[in-house]
Amino acid sequence: MKTIDELLAEGVTGRRVLVRADLNVPLDGTTITDDGRIRAVLPTVKALVGAGARVVVASHLGRPKGAPDPAFSLAPAAARLGELLGAGVAFATDTVGESARATVAGLGDGDVAVLENLRFNAGETAGDDAERGAFADELASLADLYVGDGFGAVHRKHASVYDLPARLPHAAGYLIAAEVAVLRKLTEDVERPYAVVLGGAKVSDKLAVIDSLLGRADRLLIGGGMAYTFLRAQGHEVGASLLQEDQVPAVKEYLERAEANGVELVLPVDVVAAAEFPDLRTKAPAEHGTVDAGAIPADRQGLDIGPKTCELYASKIADAATVFWNGPLGVFEHPDFAGGTRSIARALVDSTAFTVVGGGDSAAAVRTLGFDENAFGHISTGGGASLEYLEGKTLPGLAALED
C-alpha cells in the first residue's frame, strides 16, 4: 500500500486531504477520559500540516443510530486535537452538509478541520452498497486525497473506511503503517517463546482468535470474565461468576486441541471474589477475598485473578520473546480488583520480550494504572481490528488501501 511519505513526496500543498482517523475516545459527559487515540493520529496530521495540506479529519464516536445525537458529538475530540496541535481546529457541525462544505472551503494551507461524527449519517454503516456508496461520494466531494489512519475501524466495511478510498487517490497514514508492521511481527516469523495473554468479559468474543492462536502461540494465559467458562469446562464450580454455559463445549474442544498441539493453556489457580459487583463510579470499598479458582463459593463471583495466579502468569511471561496481551484480567476500573491487570502490565514492562498491548480496554488500563506507554513495545489503538488480523481475516479498511 502507498505510504503517506510517498504522498508527501508528490506534494500536498494547498490540497484537501481527508484523514480517516479514529477519535472514538471514552467520554464522561463532554470530558475525555483517555485521549490516546487522538494522540495516535498526531504524527500524520502534523506531517500533512507541515507540508501545507488542508486537512479534513473524519471519525466516528460511539454507536449513534444514524442520526445526530449530542451525546456522541466529536466536538470535545476536535477541541482536544487543537490543544495537542497547539493551533486552532475548525469544527463542522455536520458530516457532509452545509457546515461541512463551508468549513472545508474556509481552510487555508496548513489548516485543520474536524467533521462531526460520521455515524450521524446512516450511510456510514449501511449494509446496502448503494447507500454506503452515496455517502462516500459526498465525503469524496470534500477532498482531493485520502489518508487512512483510523486503525481501530479498519475491520469495518463502512463508507469512510472501505468505499471512500476507491474514490480518491489514497495512502496509509503513519499509525496504520505502524500497526500493520507490529501485527506482522505477531503472525509472520514470530520470535519464540510466544506468549499470549487474553482477558475480557466474554469468551465468545475471543473464540476465533483462540482458534487461530492454538496453531501459532506457545502459551495462552487466560483471565478476565472469560476464564470462568474455561474453569467450568474443566469441571470446576465458578459460583456466581460470569459464565457462558453455551460456550463450554467449544472451550472443552480448545482445551483438548491445546494439549494435542503442545500449546500451554494456563488458567487461574486463585481468584479475588466478592458477593456483589463493585460500584465503579464511587469506587467504594468492596467486601472481597481470595479463593481457590476451582472452588468459588456459590454466592461469590470472581472479579480478578489472585496473587498466586499473578505470580504464575508473570513467570510464564518472564522468559518469552514475544508477548501479546488483549483484555484486562479483572475489573481494573475498581482498585480492589485491579491487581491482576496491574501485575500483567508490570510483567510486560519487566520483560525483555517484544511486547504488544492489544488496544481497547487493555490500552486504557495501562494508562489508567499509570504505566509509561514507552515501556511497552507497542500499544495498539484497535482491539477488535488487532484480533481480527490475528484471526487471519481480511480487514476491509486495509484491503481498500492496497493498490
Short mmCIF file of C-alpha atoms in Angstrom, two decimals:
data_model
loop_
_atom_site.label_atom_id
_atom_site.label_comp_id
_atom_site.label_asym_id
_atom_site.label_seq_id
_atom_site.Cartn_x
_atom_site.Cartn_y
_atom_site.Cartn_z
CA MET A 1 0.00 0.00 0.00
CA LYS A 2 1.10 3.55 -0.70
CA THR A 3 2.63 5.32 2.29
CA ILE A 4 1.99 8.85 3.46
CA ASP A 5 5.66 9.63 2.84
CA GLU A 6 5.15 8.83 -0.83
CA LEU A 7 2.08 11.06 -0.86
CA LEU A 8 4.01 13.90 0.75
CA ALA A 9 6.82 13.50 -1.78
CA GLU A 10 4.32 14.03 -4.59
CA GLY A 11 3.21 17.29 -2.98
CA VAL A 12 0.11 18.12 -0.94
CA THR A 13 0.41 21.89 -0.56
CA GLY A 14 -2.99 23.51 -0.97
CA ARG A 15 -4.72 20.16 -1.47
CA ARG A 16 -7.61 18.98 0.65
CA VAL A 17 -6.64 15.76 2.42
CA LEU A 18 -9.32 13.78 4.24
CA VAL A 19 -7.77 11.81 7.08
CA ARG A 20 -9.94 8.97 8.32
CA ALA A 21 -8.84 8.91 11.96
CA ASP A 22 -10.12 7.03 14.99
CA LEU A 23 -11.16 9.65 17.52
CA ASN A 24 -13.51 7.22 19.26
CA VAL A 25 -12.42 8.29 22.73
CA PRO A 26 -14.19 7.49 26.02
CA LEU A 27 -16.24 10.39 27.37
CA ASP A 28 -17.65 11.26 30.78
CA GLY A 29 -20.23 13.73 29.58
CA THR A 30 -18.10 16.06 27.49
CA THR A 31 -14.85 15.22 29.29
CA ILE A 32 -12.39 12.93 27.51
CA THR A 33 -11.12 10.33 29.98
CA ASP A 34 -8.42 8.86 27.69
CA ASP A 35 -7.04 10.81 24.72
CA GLY A 36 -4.72 8.06 23.49
CA ARG A 37 -6.45 7.66 20.13
CA ILE A 38 -6.26 11.38 19.44
CA ARG A 39 -2.55 11.45 20.22
CA ALA A 40 -2.04 8.44 17.95
CA VAL A 41 -3.09 10.35 14.82
CA LEU A 42 -0.92 13.39 15.58
CA PRO A 43 2.14 12.30 13.53
CA THR A 44 0.04 12.01 10.38
CA VAL A 45 -1.84 15.26 10.92
CA LYS A 46 1.34 17.17 11.80
CA ALA A 47 3.13 15.88 8.71
CA LEU A 48 0.29 16.99 6.45
CA VAL A 49 0.01 20.37 8.18
CA GLY A 50 3.76 20.88 7.85
CA ALA A 51 3.53 20.15 4.13
CA GLY A 52 0.81 22.78 3.65
CA ALA A 53 -2.15 20.45 3.15
CA ARG A 54 -5.69 21.47 4.05
CA VAL A 55 -6.51 18.68 6.48
CA VAL A 56 -10.05 17.38 6.99
CA VAL A 57 -10.26 14.86 9.85
CA ALA A 58 -13.20 12.46 9.87
CA SER A 59 -14.08 9.87 12.50
CA HIS A 60 -16.86 8.06 14.30
CA LEU A 61 -17.55 8.10 18.04
CA GLY A 62 -19.71 5.55 19.80
CA ARG A 63 -22.76 4.00 18.20
CA PRO A 64 -25.38 6.64 17.42
CA LYS A 65 -28.26 5.30 15.36
CA GLY A 66 -27.58 7.04 12.06
CA ALA A 67 -28.81 10.44 13.24
CA PRO A 68 -27.34 13.38 15.21
CA ASP A 69 -27.06 12.73 18.95
CA PRO A 70 -25.32 15.35 21.16
CA ALA A 71 -24.06 12.61 23.49
CA PHE A 72 -21.80 11.36 20.67
CA SER A 73 -20.57 14.68 19.27
CA LEU A 74 -16.93 14.89 18.21
CA ALA A 75 -16.71 18.48 19.44
CA PRO A 76 -14.67 17.52 22.57
CA ALA A 77 -12.28 15.47 20.42
CA ALA A 78 -11.84 18.36 17.98
CA ALA A 79 -11.04 20.70 20.85
CA ARG A 80 -8.50 18.27 22.28
CA LEU A 81 -6.88 17.79 18.88
CA GLY A 82 -6.45 21.57 18.69
CA GLU A 83 -4.82 21.63 22.13
CA LEU A 84 -2.39 18.89 21.16
CA LEU A 85 -1.55 20.60 17.87
CA GLY A 86 -1.19 23.94 19.56
CA ALA A 87 -3.35 25.52 16.88
CA GLY A 88 -6.98 26.24 16.18
CA VAL A 89 -9.04 23.42 14.69
CA ALA A 90 -12.27 24.26 12.85
CA PHE A 91 -15.29 22.09 13.62
CA ALA A 92 -18.11 21.29 11.21
CA THR A 93 -21.42 20.62 12.91
CA ASP A 94 -22.45 18.07 10.28
CA THR A 95 -20.72 15.46 8.13
CA VAL A 96 -21.38 16.41 4.51
CA GLY A 97 -23.91 19.22 4.82
CA GLU A 98 -23.74 22.99 4.67
CA SER A 99 -21.47 23.34 7.71
CA ALA A 100 -19.01 20.74 6.39
CA ARG A 101 -18.81 22.34 2.95
CA ALA A 102 -18.36 25.84 4.38
CA THR A 103 -15.78 24.71 6.94
CA VAL A 104 -13.67 22.90 4.35
CA ALA A 105 -13.96 25.80 1.91
CA GLY A 106 -12.63 28.12 4.61
CA LEU A 107 -9.43 26.16 5.21
CA GLY A 108 -6.09 27.67 4.28
CA ASP A 109 -2.83 25.84 3.68
CA GLY A 110 -1.79 24.06 6.89
CA ASP A 111 -5.23 24.40 8.49
CA VAL A 112 -7.17 21.57 10.12
CA ALA A 113 -10.89 20.88 10.40
CA VAL A 114 -12.83 18.06 12.05
CA LEU A 115 -16.17 16.86 10.68
CA GLU A 116 -18.97 15.87 13.02
CA ASN A 117 -19.45 12.17 13.85
CA LEU A 118 -19.64 10.14 10.63
CA ARG A 119 -22.18 7.80 12.19
CA PHE A 120 -24.68 10.65 12.41
CA ASN A 121 -25.27 9.73 8.78
CA ALA A 122 -26.90 6.33 8.23
CA GLY A 123 -24.90 5.85 5.04
CA GLU A 124 -21.66 5.39 7.00
CA THR A 125 -22.60 1.98 8.39
CA ALA A 126 -25.27 0.92 5.84
CA GLY A 127 -25.27 -2.68 4.75
CA ASP A 128 -26.57 -1.62 1.33
CA ASP A 129 -23.67 -0.91 -1.03
CA ALA A 130 -25.53 1.83 -2.91
CA GLU A 131 -26.48 3.74 0.25
CA ARG A 132 -22.97 3.46 1.62
CA GLY A 133 -21.52 4.47 -1.74
CA ALA A 134 -23.72 7.55 -1.96
CA PHE A 135 -22.40 8.78 1.37
CA ALA A 136 -18.84 8.04 0.25
CA ASP A 137 -19.48 10.16 -2.87
CA GLU A 138 -20.49 13.10 -0.67
CA LEU A 139 -17.40 12.71 1.50
CA ALA A 140 -15.20 12.48 -1.59
CA SER A 141 -16.51 15.84 -2.79
CA LEU A 142 -14.87 17.44 0.26
CA ALA A 143 -11.34 16.27 -0.56
CA ASP A 144 -8.70 15.73 -3.21
CA LEU A 145 -6.77 12.98 -1.41
CA TYR A 146 -7.50 10.33 1.24
CA VAL A 147 -5.28 9.11 4.06
CA GLY A 148 -6.44 6.11 6.07
CA ASP A 149 -5.18 6.30 9.64
CA GLY A 150 -8.07 5.02 11.76
CA PHE A 151 -6.76 1.57 12.60
CA GLY A 152 -9.48 0.97 15.17
CA ALA A 153 -12.05 0.98 12.35
CA VAL A 154 -10.29 -0.93 9.56
CA HIS A 155 -12.19 -4.13 10.35
CA ARG A 156 -15.47 -2.36 9.46
CA LYS A 157 -16.89 -2.25 5.93
CA HIS A 158 -18.02 1.35 6.37
CA ALA A 159 -18.28 4.16 3.83
CA SER A 160 -15.37 6.25 5.14
CA VAL A 161 -13.16 3.18 5.62
CA TYR A 162 -13.91 0.93 2.67
CA ASP A 163 -15.76 2.86 -0.06
CA LEU A 164 -14.11 6.28 0.13
CA PRO A 165 -10.52 5.19 -0.72
CA ALA A 166 -11.80 3.86 -4.06
CA ARG A 167 -12.98 7.37 -4.95
CA LEU A 168 -9.78 9.30 -4.18
CA PRO A 169 -6.01 8.85 -4.53
CA HIS A 170 -5.13 7.25 -1.22
CA ALA A 171 -2.33 6.29 1.17
CA ALA A 172 -1.87 4.77 4.60
CA GLY A 173 -1.04 7.09 7.48
CA TYR A 174 1.78 6.55 9.98
CA LEU A 175 -0.46 4.88 12.56
CA ILE A 176 -1.83 2.23 10.22
CA ALA A 177 1.66 1.54 8.86
CA ALA A 178 2.98 1.06 12.40
CA GLU A 179 0.07 -1.15 13.45
CA VAL A 180 0.42 -3.41 10.42
CA ALA A 181 4.18 -3.74 10.92
CA VAL A 182 3.63 -4.84 14.52
CA LEU A 183 0.88 -7.32 13.65
CA ARG A 184 3.11 -8.90 11.02
CA LYS A 185 5.67 -9.50 13.79
CA LEU A 186 2.93 -11.40 15.66
CA THR A 187 1.92 -13.53 12.69
CA GLU A 188 4.99 -13.95 10.46
CA ASP A 189 8.38 -15.21 11.62
CA VAL A 190 7.50 -14.78 15.31
CA GLU A 191 10.30 -14.84 17.88
CA ARG A 192 9.66 -17.61 20.38
CA PRO A 193 8.58 -18.45 23.01
CA TYR A 194 5.38 -16.62 22.02
CA ALA A 195 3.03 -15.95 24.94
CA VAL A 196 -0.48 -14.54 24.57
CA VAL A 197 -2.49 -13.13 27.47
CA LEU A 198 -6.23 -12.98 26.82
CA GLY A 199 -8.72 -11.37 29.17
CA GLY A 200 -12.01 -9.55 28.86
CA ALA A 201 -15.54 -10.44 29.78
CA LYS A 202 -16.85 -12.94 27.24
CA VAL A 203 -15.14 -15.98 25.83
CA SER A 204 -17.43 -15.78 22.79
CA ASP A 205 -15.64 -12.55 21.77
CA LYS A 206 -12.32 -14.39 21.66
CA LEU A 207 -13.20 -17.81 20.23
CA ALA A 208 -11.95 -17.08 16.72
CA VAL A 209 -8.64 -15.64 17.86
CA ILE A 210 -8.11 -18.53 20.30
CA ASP A 211 -8.79 -20.93 17.43
CA SER A 212 -6.08 -19.21 15.38
CA LEU A 213 -3.58 -18.92 18.22
CA LEU A 214 -3.78 -22.62 19.03
CA GLY A 215 -1.74 -23.09 15.87
CA ARG A 216 0.66 -20.20 16.48
CA ALA A 217 1.29 -19.41 20.14
CA ASP A 218 3.38 -21.40 22.60
CA ARG A 219 1.40 -20.27 25.65
CA LEU A 220 -2.09 -18.90 26.22
CA LEU A 221 -2.75 -17.28 29.59
CA ILE A 222 -6.48 -16.83 30.21
CA GLY A 223 -8.04 -14.32 32.62
CA GLY A 224 -10.94 -11.91 33.00
CA GLY A 225 -14.57 -12.99 32.91
CA MET A 226 -13.86 -15.45 30.12
CA ALA A 227 -11.70 -17.56 32.44
CA TYR A 228 -14.75 -18.88 34.31
CA THR A 229 -16.12 -20.61 31.22
CA PHE A 230 -12.75 -22.34 30.87
CA LEU A 231 -12.81 -23.33 34.54
CA ARG A 232 -16.33 -24.73 34.16
CA ALA A 233 -15.19 -26.67 31.09
CA GLN A 234 -12.65 -28.34 33.39
CA GLY A 235 -15.47 -29.30 35.76
CA HIS A 236 -14.91 -26.61 38.41
CA GLU A 237 -17.53 -24.67 40.35
CA VAL A 238 -17.48 -20.98 39.48
CA GLY A 239 -20.15 -19.65 41.86
CA ALA A 240 -21.92 -16.54 40.60
CA SER A 241 -19.06 -15.63 38.25
CA LEU A 242 -19.66 -14.58 34.68
CA LEU A 243 -20.30 -17.77 32.71
CA GLN A 244 -21.23 -18.55 29.13
CA GLU A 245 -22.61 -22.04 29.56
CA ASP A 246 -23.36 -22.37 25.83
CA GLN A 247 -19.64 -21.96 25.06
CA VAL A 248 -18.47 -24.76 27.35
CA PRO A 249 -18.43 -27.42 24.56
CA ALA A 250 -16.27 -25.20 22.33
CA VAL A 251 -13.92 -24.43 25.21
CA LYS A 252 -13.58 -28.14 26.02
CA GLU A 253 -12.53 -28.72 22.42
CA TYR A 254 -9.96 -25.94 22.67
CA LEU A 255 -8.52 -27.42 25.84
CA GLU A 256 -8.13 -30.75 24.05
CA ARG A 257 -6.57 -29.12 20.98
CA ALA A 258 -4.13 -27.13 23.09
CA GLU A 259 -2.90 -30.33 24.71
CA ALA A 260 -2.67 -32.12 21.35
CA ASN A 261 -0.78 -29.20 19.76
CA GLY A 262 1.63 -28.79 22.65
CA VAL A 263 0.28 -25.32 23.47
CA GLU A 264 0.45 -24.48 27.15
CA LEU A 265 -3.01 -23.16 28.08
CA VAL A 266 -2.79 -21.66 31.57
CA LEU A 267 -5.83 -20.87 33.74
CA PRO A 268 -6.13 -19.06 37.08
CA VAL A 269 -5.31 -21.04 40.21
CA ASP A 270 -6.88 -18.48 42.55
CA VAL A 271 -9.27 -15.56 42.14
CA VAL A 272 -10.40 -12.49 44.03
CA ALA A 273 -14.13 -12.96 44.65
CA ALA A 274 -16.93 -10.78 46.04
CA ALA A 275 -20.63 -11.14 46.80
CA GLU A 276 -21.55 -8.10 44.69
CA PHE A 277 -20.20 -6.33 41.64
CA PRO A 278 -18.45 -3.13 42.80
CA ASP A 279 -19.67 0.41 42.22
CA LEU A 280 -17.32 1.68 39.52
CA ARG A 281 -18.39 5.32 39.81
CA THR A 282 -17.79 5.84 43.51
CA LYS A 283 -15.17 3.07 43.77
CA ALA A 284 -16.36 2.44 47.32
CA PRO A 285 -14.51 -0.42 49.06
CA ALA A 286 -16.00 -3.82 48.27
CA GLU A 287 -16.02 -6.85 50.56
CA HIS A 288 -13.84 -9.45 48.87
CA GLY A 289 -11.39 -12.26 49.44
CA THR A 290 -9.11 -14.69 47.62
CA VAL A 291 -10.37 -18.22 46.97
CA ASP A 292 -9.20 -21.26 45.08
CA ALA A 293 -10.14 -20.97 41.40
CA GLY A 294 -11.61 -24.46 41.43
CA ALA A 295 -13.97 -23.88 44.33
CA ILE A 296 -15.58 -20.44 44.16
CA PRO A 297 -18.45 -20.25 46.71
CA ALA A 298 -21.96 -20.25 45.24
CA ASP A 299 -22.66 -16.72 46.49
CA ARG A 300 -19.40 -15.22 45.22
CA GLN A 301 -18.23 -14.04 41.81
CA GLY A 302 -14.67 -13.90 40.62
CA LEU A 303 -13.65 -10.35 39.71
CA ASP A 304 -9.87 -10.65 39.37
CA ILE A 305 -7.09 -13.20 39.27
CA GLY A 306 -5.49 -13.88 42.65
CA PRO A 307 -1.91 -13.34 43.86
CA LYS A 308 -0.76 -16.91 43.10
CA THR A 309 -2.06 -16.57 39.55
CA CYS A 310 -0.30 -13.22 39.20
CA GLU A 311 2.98 -14.91 40.11
CA LEU A 312 2.28 -17.85 37.80
CA TYR A 313 1.46 -15.65 34.81
CA ALA A 314 4.46 -13.40 35.42
CA SER A 315 6.70 -16.48 35.34
CA LYS A 316 5.18 -17.54 32.00
CA ILE A 317 5.90 -14.08 30.57
CA ALA A 318 9.41 -13.70 32.01
CA ASP A 319 11.22 -15.94 29.51
CA ALA A 320 9.03 -15.20 26.49
CA ALA A 321 10.49 -13.49 23.41
CA THR A 322 7.14 -12.17 22.15
CA VAL A 323 4.08 -11.27 24.23
CA PHE A 324 0.67 -10.13 23.03
CA TRP A 325 -1.90 -9.00 25.60
CA ASN A 326 -5.55 -8.26 24.89
CA GLY A 327 -8.17 -7.76 27.59
CA PRO A 328 -7.99 -6.89 31.30
CA LEU A 329 -7.58 -9.70 33.81
CA GLY A 330 -10.24 -8.32 36.16
CA VAL A 331 -12.44 -5.33 36.88
CA PHE A 332 -9.46 -2.99 36.74
CA GLU A 333 -11.65 0.12 36.97
CA HIS A 334 -12.06 -0.61 40.70
CA PRO A 335 -8.92 -0.54 42.89
CA ASP A 336 -9.92 -3.70 44.77
CA PHE A 337 -9.89 -5.72 41.55
CA ALA A 338 -7.10 -4.09 39.56
CA GLY A 339 -4.25 -6.21 40.93
CA GLY A 340 -4.28 -8.83 38.19
CA THR A 341 -4.30 -6.36 35.33
CA ARG A 342 -1.59 -4.32 37.03
CA SER A 343 0.56 -7.43 37.54
CA ILE A 344 0.34 -8.36 33.84
CA ALA A 345 1.27 -4.83 32.81
CA ARG A 346 4.20 -4.91 35.23
CA ALA A 347 5.32 -8.30 33.90
CA LEU A 348 5.35 -6.90 30.35
CA VAL A 349 7.30 -3.84 31.46
CA ASP A 350 9.87 -6.02 33.23
CA SER A 351 10.14 -8.43 30.30
CA THR A 352 12.87 -8.30 27.67
CA ALA A 353 10.36 -9.57 25.09
CA PHE A 354 8.77 -7.66 22.24
CA THR A 355 5.53 -6.69 23.98
CA VAL A 356 2.27 -5.63 22.36
CA VAL A 357 -0.78 -4.32 24.23
CA GLY A 358 -3.74 -5.07 22.01
CA GLY A 359 -5.87 -1.97 22.21
CA GLY A 360 -9.30 -1.37 23.72
CA ASP A 361 -9.62 -1.87 27.46
CA SER A 362 -6.04 -3.14 27.76
CA ALA A 363 -4.63 0.12 26.42
CA ALA A 364 -6.98 2.10 28.67
CA ALA A 365 -5.89 0.02 31.65
CA VAL A 366 -2.19 0.70 31.01
CA ARG A 367 -2.84 4.44 31.06
CA THR A 368 -5.36 4.33 33.93
CA LEU A 369 -2.96 2.37 36.12
CA GLY A 370 -0.18 4.87 35.48
CA PHE A 371 2.27 2.91 33.36
CA ASP A 372 4.62 4.64 30.95
CA GLU A 373 3.42 3.80 27.44
CA ASN A 374 7.00 3.89 26.19
CA ALA A 375 7.82 0.91 28.43
CA PHE A 376 5.89 -1.37 26.05
CA GLY A 377 6.93 -2.40 22.58
CA HIS A 378 3.65 -1.21 21.09
CA ILE A 379 0.21 -0.17 22.33
CA SER A 380 -2.41 -0.75 19.66
CA THR A 381 -5.32 1.63 19.11
CA GLY A 382 -7.65 -1.05 17.79
CA GLY A 383 -8.57 -4.06 19.92
CA GLY A 384 -11.13 -5.53 17.53
CA ALA A 385 -9.02 -4.83 14.46
CA SER A 386 -5.96 -6.41 16.06
CA LEU A 387 -7.87 -9.56 16.98
CA GLU A 388 -9.39 -9.95 13.52
CA TYR A 389 -5.95 -9.54 11.95
CA LEU A 390 -4.59 -12.27 14.23
CA GLU A 391 -7.56 -14.44 13.24
CA GLY A 392 -6.35 -14.22 9.66
CA LYS A 393 -9.31 -12.22 8.40
CA THR A 394 -9.10 -9.71 5.54
CA LEU A 395 -9.73 -6.28 7.02
CA PRO A 396 -11.81 -4.12 4.64
CA GLY A 397 -10.05 -0.88 5.53
CA LEU A 398 -6.62 -2.33 4.83
CA ALA A 399 -7.74 -4.02 1.63
CA ALA A 400 -9.12 -0.69 0.41
CA LEU A 401 -5.70 0.95 0.83
CA GLU A 402 -3.92 -1.66 -1.25
CA ASP A 403 -3.10 -0.59 -4.80
#
